[in-house]
Amino acid sequence: MDAPPVLLSEAEIAKRVKSLAEQIDQTYADAGSLVLIGVLKGSFIFLADLARNLTIPHRIEFIAVESYGAKESDVADPVRLLMDVRHAIDDEHVLLVEDIVDTGHTLAYLKRLFTAHDPASLRTCSLLHKPERTEQDVALDYLGFTIPDVWVVGYGLDYAERYRTLPYIGELPPEMR
Ligand code: 5GP
């Protein structure tokens, strides 16, 4: 399998993740504890690295969502929850951890969903953001990188379940799909 060209190198990602963890450490220094909620599957490597760079006490939860395709895009909510958190997050400080914000529908849906659980606080973190694709504006509290409108793979992100374990973020050209 050919390797997609590098958009963000392993070193660039590692540096940025460390700096995001430092910011998060500062924000929650007095919070007591933090719940990181990773959105499967794409965020699993980012979440693992982010969590290992944090020094504040935290626990980890995962959720899984499904987005409807273009054909069903006129449904009321284009996102559906497939797997929920194991432990209640009421009164907890919660940080939603996404791999990438594209149209913004997933994060907007998740913010609504978790706000209804009455957490002590709810913030959002995404490794990547494609502002050119925004359909629903969702404020990000922590962002790794802004990228152009290209399909990216690696560091947890896939194309049809391939390329997830590439150590860097690559731009997948149409001929490699
Ligand atoms: P949104 O709801 O913001 O449109 O979509 C977010 C989800 O779309 C991400 O969690 C991810 O699963 C998928 N996605 C969007 N753009 C890309 C991309 O360039 N590469 C990969 N692998 N997934 C993407």
PDB file of C-alpha atoms in Angstrom, residues 10-147:
ATOM      1  CA  GLU A  10       4.473  12.962  13.630  1.00  0.00           C
ATOM      2  CA  ALA A  11       6.705  15.594  15.289  1.00  0.00           C
ATOM      3  CA  GLU A  12       4.300  18.466  14.539  1.00  0.00           C
ATOM      4  CA  ILE A  13       1.381  16.479  15.961  1.00  0.00           C
ATOM      5  CA  ALA A  14       3.304  15.449  19.098  1.00  0.00           C
ATOM      6  CA  LYS A  15       4.312  19.066  19.779  1.00  0.00           C
ATOM      7  CA  ARG A  16       0.770  20.364  19.327  1.00  0.00           C
ATOM      8  CA  VAL A  17      -0.812  17.625  21.455  1.00  0.00           C
ATOM      9  CA  LYS A  18       1.632  18.414  24.275  1.00  0.00           C
ATOM     10  CA  SER A  19       0.733  22.101  24.114  1.00  0.00           C
ATOM     11  CA  LEU A  20      -3.026  21.344  24.089  1.00  0.00           C
ATOM     12  CA  ALA A  21      -2.547  19.156  27.178  1.00  0.00           C
ATOM     13  CA  GLU A  22      -0.729  22.027  28.910  1.00  0.00           C
ATOM     14  CA  GLN A  23      -3.640  24.376  28.171  1.00  0.00           C
ATOM     15  CA  ILE A  24      -6.135  21.793  29.435  1.00  0.00           C
ATOM     16  CA  ASP A  25      -4.044  21.206  32.583  1.00  0.00           C
ATOM     17  CA  GLN A  26      -4.191  24.946  33.299  1.00  0.00           C
ATOM     18  CA  THR A  27      -7.935  25.294  32.695  1.00  0.00           C
ATOM     19  CA  TYR A  28      -8.837  22.390  34.978  1.00  0.00           C
ATOM     20  CA  ALA A  29      -6.104  22.877  37.600  1.00  0.00           C
ATOM     21  CA  ASP A  30      -8.672  23.604  40.315  1.00  0.00           C
ATOM     22  CA  ALA A  31     -11.491  21.432  38.968  1.00  0.00           C
ATOM     23  CA  GLY A  32     -10.600  18.303  40.933  1.00  0.00           C
ATOM     24  CA  SER A  33     -11.289  15.900  38.106  1.00  0.00           C
ATOM     25  CA  LEU A  34     -12.073  15.809  34.420  1.00  0.00           C
ATOM     26  CA  VAL A  35     -13.896  13.351  32.166  1.00  0.00           C
ATOM     27  CA  LEU A  36     -12.509  13.033  28.654  1.00  0.00           C
ATOM     28  CA  ILE A  37     -15.102  11.703  26.224  1.00  0.00           C
ATOM     29  CA  GLY A  38     -13.550  10.385  23.027  1.00  0.00           C
ATOM     30  CA  VAL A  39     -15.684  10.048  19.911  1.00  0.00           C
ATOM     31  CA  LEU A  40     -14.984   6.674  18.269  1.00  0.00           C
ATOM     32  CA  LYS A  41     -13.375   5.598  16.227  1.00  0.00           C
ATOM     33  CA  GLY A  42     -11.273   8.411  14.830  1.00  0.00           C
ATOM     34  CA  SER A  43     -10.235  10.034  18.116  1.00  0.00           C
ATOM     35  CA  PHE A  44      -8.728   6.970  19.812  1.00  0.00           C
ATOM     36  CA  ILE A  45      -5.064   7.723  19.092  1.00  0.00           C
ATOM     37  CA  PHE A  46      -5.388  11.469  19.701  1.00  0.00           C
ATOM     38  CA  LEU A  47      -7.208  10.795  22.976  1.00  0.00           C
ATOM     39  CA  ALA A  48      -4.531   8.314  24.084  1.00  0.00           C
ATOM     40  CA  ASP A  49      -1.730  10.799  23.447  1.00  0.00           C
ATOM     41  CA  LEU A  50      -3.640  13.751  24.909  1.00  0.00           C
ATOM     42  CA  ALA A  51      -4.526  11.815  28.080  1.00  0.00           C
ATOM     43  CA  ARG A  52      -0.923  10.667  28.565  1.00  0.00           C
ATOM     44  CA  ASN A  53       0.260  14.279  28.370  1.00  0.00           C
ATOM     45  CA  LEU A  54      -2.197  15.480  31.037  1.00  0.00           C
ATOM     46  CA  THR A  55      -1.035  15.808  34.625  1.00  0.00           C
ATOM     47  CA  ILE A  56      -4.457  16.576  36.146  1.00  0.00           C
ATOM     48  CA  PRO A  57      -6.646  13.690  37.410  1.00  0.00           C
ATOM     49  CA  HIS A  58      -8.990  12.463  34.682  1.00  0.00           C
ATOM     50  CA  ARG A  59     -11.049   9.500  33.559  1.00  0.00           C
ATOM     51  CA  ILE A  60     -11.813   8.332  30.070  1.00  0.00           C
ATOM     52  CA  GLU A  61     -15.096   7.489  28.390  1.00  0.00           C
ATOM     53  CA  PHE A  62     -15.841   6.631  24.785  1.00  0.00           C
ATOM     54  CA  ILE A  63     -18.950   7.167  22.714  1.00  0.00           C
ATOM     55  CA  ALA A  64     -19.731   6.173  19.140  1.00  0.00           C
ATOM     56  CA  VAL A  65     -21.864   8.055  16.651  1.00  0.00           C
ATOM     57  CA  GLU A  66     -23.135   7.480  13.153  1.00  0.00           C
ATOM     58  CA  SER A  67     -23.727  10.162  10.542  1.00  0.00           C
ATOM     59  CA  TYR A  68     -26.412   9.773   7.943  1.00  0.00           C
ATOM     60  CA  GLY A  69     -25.367  10.016   4.301  1.00  0.00           C
ATOM     61  CA  ALA A  70     -26.298  12.780   1.876  1.00  0.00           C
ATOM     62  CA  LYS A  71     -29.493  10.960   0.843  1.00  0.00           C
ATOM     63  CA  GLU A  72     -30.872  11.161   4.363  1.00  0.00           C
ATOM     64  CA  SER A  73     -29.533  14.646   5.045  1.00  0.00           C
ATOM     65  CA  ASP A  74     -33.029  16.076   5.339  1.00  0.00           C
ATOM     66  CA  VAL A  75     -33.722  14.037   8.508  1.00  0.00           C
ATOM     67  CA  ALA A  76     -34.206  16.168  11.621  1.00  0.00           C
ATOM     68  CA  ASP A  77     -30.879  15.130  13.153  1.00  0.00           C
ATOM     69  CA  PRO A  78     -28.117  13.920  10.817  1.00  0.00           C
ATOM     70  CA  VAL A  79     -26.263  12.213  13.694  1.00  0.00           C
ATOM     71  CA  ARG A  80     -27.238   9.247  15.886  1.00  0.00           C
ATOM     72  CA  LEU A  81     -25.653   7.915  19.082  1.00  0.00           C
ATOM     73  CA  LEU A  82     -24.536   4.258  18.750  1.00  0.00           C
ATOM     74  CA  MET A  83     -22.765   3.864  22.090  1.00  0.00           C
ATOM     75  CA  ASP A  84     -23.222   5.990  25.216  1.00  0.00           C
ATOM     76  CA  VAL A  85     -20.899   6.701  28.181  1.00  0.00           C
ATOM     77  CA  ARG A  86     -20.651   3.947  30.834  1.00  0.00           C
ATOM     78  CA  HIS A  87     -20.829   6.229  33.872  1.00  0.00           C
ATOM     79  CA  ALA A  88     -23.028   9.258  34.477  1.00  0.00           C
ATOM     80  CA  ILE A  89     -21.389  12.609  33.811  1.00  0.00           C
ATOM     81  CA  ASP A  90     -23.824  14.775  35.803  1.00  0.00           C
ATOM     82  CA  ASP A  91     -21.928  17.429  37.797  1.00  0.00           C
ATOM     83  CA  GLU A  92     -18.631  16.383  36.174  1.00  0.00           C
ATOM     84  CA  HIS A  93     -16.264  18.582  34.182  1.00  0.00           C
ATOM     85  CA  VAL A  94     -16.501  17.159  30.667  1.00  0.00           C
ATOM     86  CA  LEU A  95     -14.218  17.575  27.662  1.00  0.00           C
ATOM     87  CA  LEU A  96     -15.469  16.167  24.349  1.00  0.00           C
ATOM     88  CA  VAL A  97     -12.538  14.973  22.242  1.00  0.00           C
ATOM     89  CA  GLU A  98     -13.041  14.755  18.464  1.00  0.00           C
ATOM     90  CA  ASP A  99     -10.643  13.816  15.690  1.00  0.00           C
ATOM     91  CA  ILE A 100     -11.964  16.305  13.151  1.00  0.00           C
ATOM     92  CA  VAL A 101     -14.730  18.870  12.803  1.00  0.00           C
ATOM     93  CA  ASP A 102     -15.990  18.905   9.245  1.00  0.00           C
ATOM     94  CA  THR A 103     -19.570  20.180   8.758  1.00  0.00           C
ATOM     95  CA  GLY A 104     -19.932  20.633  12.543  1.00  0.00           C
ATOM     96  CA  HIS A 105     -23.086  18.491  12.791  1.00  0.00           C
ATOM     97  CA  THR A 106     -21.521  15.803  15.005  1.00  0.00           C
ATOM     98  CA  LEU A 107     -20.119  18.220  17.558  1.00  0.00           C
ATOM     99  CA  ALA A 108     -23.297  20.333  17.601  1.00  0.00           C
ATOM    100  CA  TYR A 109     -25.327  17.172  18.259  1.00  0.00           C
ATOM    101  CA  LEU A 110     -22.954  15.995  21.009  1.00  0.00           C
ATOM    102  CA  LYS A 111     -22.951  19.376  22.721  1.00  0.00           C
ATOM    103  CA  ARG A 112     -26.752  19.341  22.827  1.00  0.00           C
ATOM    104  CA  LEU A 113     -26.798  15.761  24.053  1.00  0.00           C
ATOM    105  CA  PHE A 114     -24.322  16.233  26.885  1.00  0.00           C
ATOM    106  CA  THR A 115     -25.623  19.640  27.954  1.00  0.00           C
ATOM    107  CA  ALA A 116     -28.842  17.809  28.818  1.00  0.00           C
ATOM    108  CA  HIS A 117     -26.877  15.693  31.360  1.00  0.00           C
ATOM    109  CA  ASP A 118     -26.130  18.827  33.449  1.00  0.00           C
ATOM    110  CA  PRO A 119     -22.339  18.508  33.613  1.00  0.00           C
ATOM    111  CA  ALA A 120     -20.429  20.970  35.844  1.00  0.00           C
ATOM    112  CA  SER A 121     -18.836  22.234  32.614  1.00  0.00           C
ATOM    113  CA  LEU A 122     -18.697  21.120  28.988  1.00  0.00           C
ATOM    114  CA  ARG A 123     -15.854  22.022  26.632  1.00  0.00           C
ATOM    115  CA  THR A 124     -14.785  20.794  23.221  1.00  0.00           C
ATOM    116  CA  CYS A 125     -11.453  19.761  21.769  1.00  0.00           C
ATOM    117  CA  SER A 126     -10.684  18.689  18.218  1.00  0.00           C
ATOM    118  CA  LEU A 127      -7.375  17.793  16.667  1.00  0.00           C
ATOM    119  CA  LEU A 128      -8.448  19.088  13.249  1.00  0.00           C
ATOM    120  CA  HIS A 129     -10.945  21.546  11.794  1.00  0.00           C
ATOM    121  CA  LYS A 130     -11.939  22.153   8.175  1.00  0.00           C
ATOM    122  CA  PRO A 131     -13.501  25.654   8.301  1.00  0.00           C
ATOM    123  CA  GLU A 132     -14.316  25.636   4.569  1.00  0.00           C
ATOM    124  CA  ARG A 133     -16.835  22.838   5.170  1.00  0.00           C
ATOM    125  CA  THR A 134     -18.704  24.406   8.103  1.00  0.00           C
ATOM    126  CA  GLU A 135     -22.499  24.063   7.975  1.00  0.00           C
ATOM    127  CA  GLN A 136     -23.103  24.369  11.699  1.00  0.00           C
ATOM    128  CA  ASP A 137     -20.868  26.683  13.723  1.00  0.00           C
ATOM    129  CA  VAL A 138     -19.679  25.098  16.940  1.00  0.00           C
ATOM    130  CA  ALA A 139     -17.209  26.888  19.171  1.00  0.00           C
ATOM    131  CA  LEU A 140     -14.086  24.810  19.838  1.00  0.00           C
ATOM    132  CA  ASP A 141     -12.319  25.428  23.140  1.00  0.00           C
ATOM    133  CA  TYR A 142      -9.178  23.583  22.043  1.00  0.00           C
ATOM    134  CA  LEU A 143      -8.063  23.057  18.459  1.00  0.00           C
ATOM    135  CA  GLY A 144      -4.953  21.331  17.157  1.00  0.00           C
ATOM    136  CA  PHE A 145      -4.808  22.398  13.519  1.00  0.00           C
ATOM    137  CA  THR A 146      -6.935  24.134  10.907  1.00  0.00           C
ATOM    138  CA  ILE A 147      -6.692  22.265   7.592  1.00  0.00           C
TER     139      ILE A 147
END
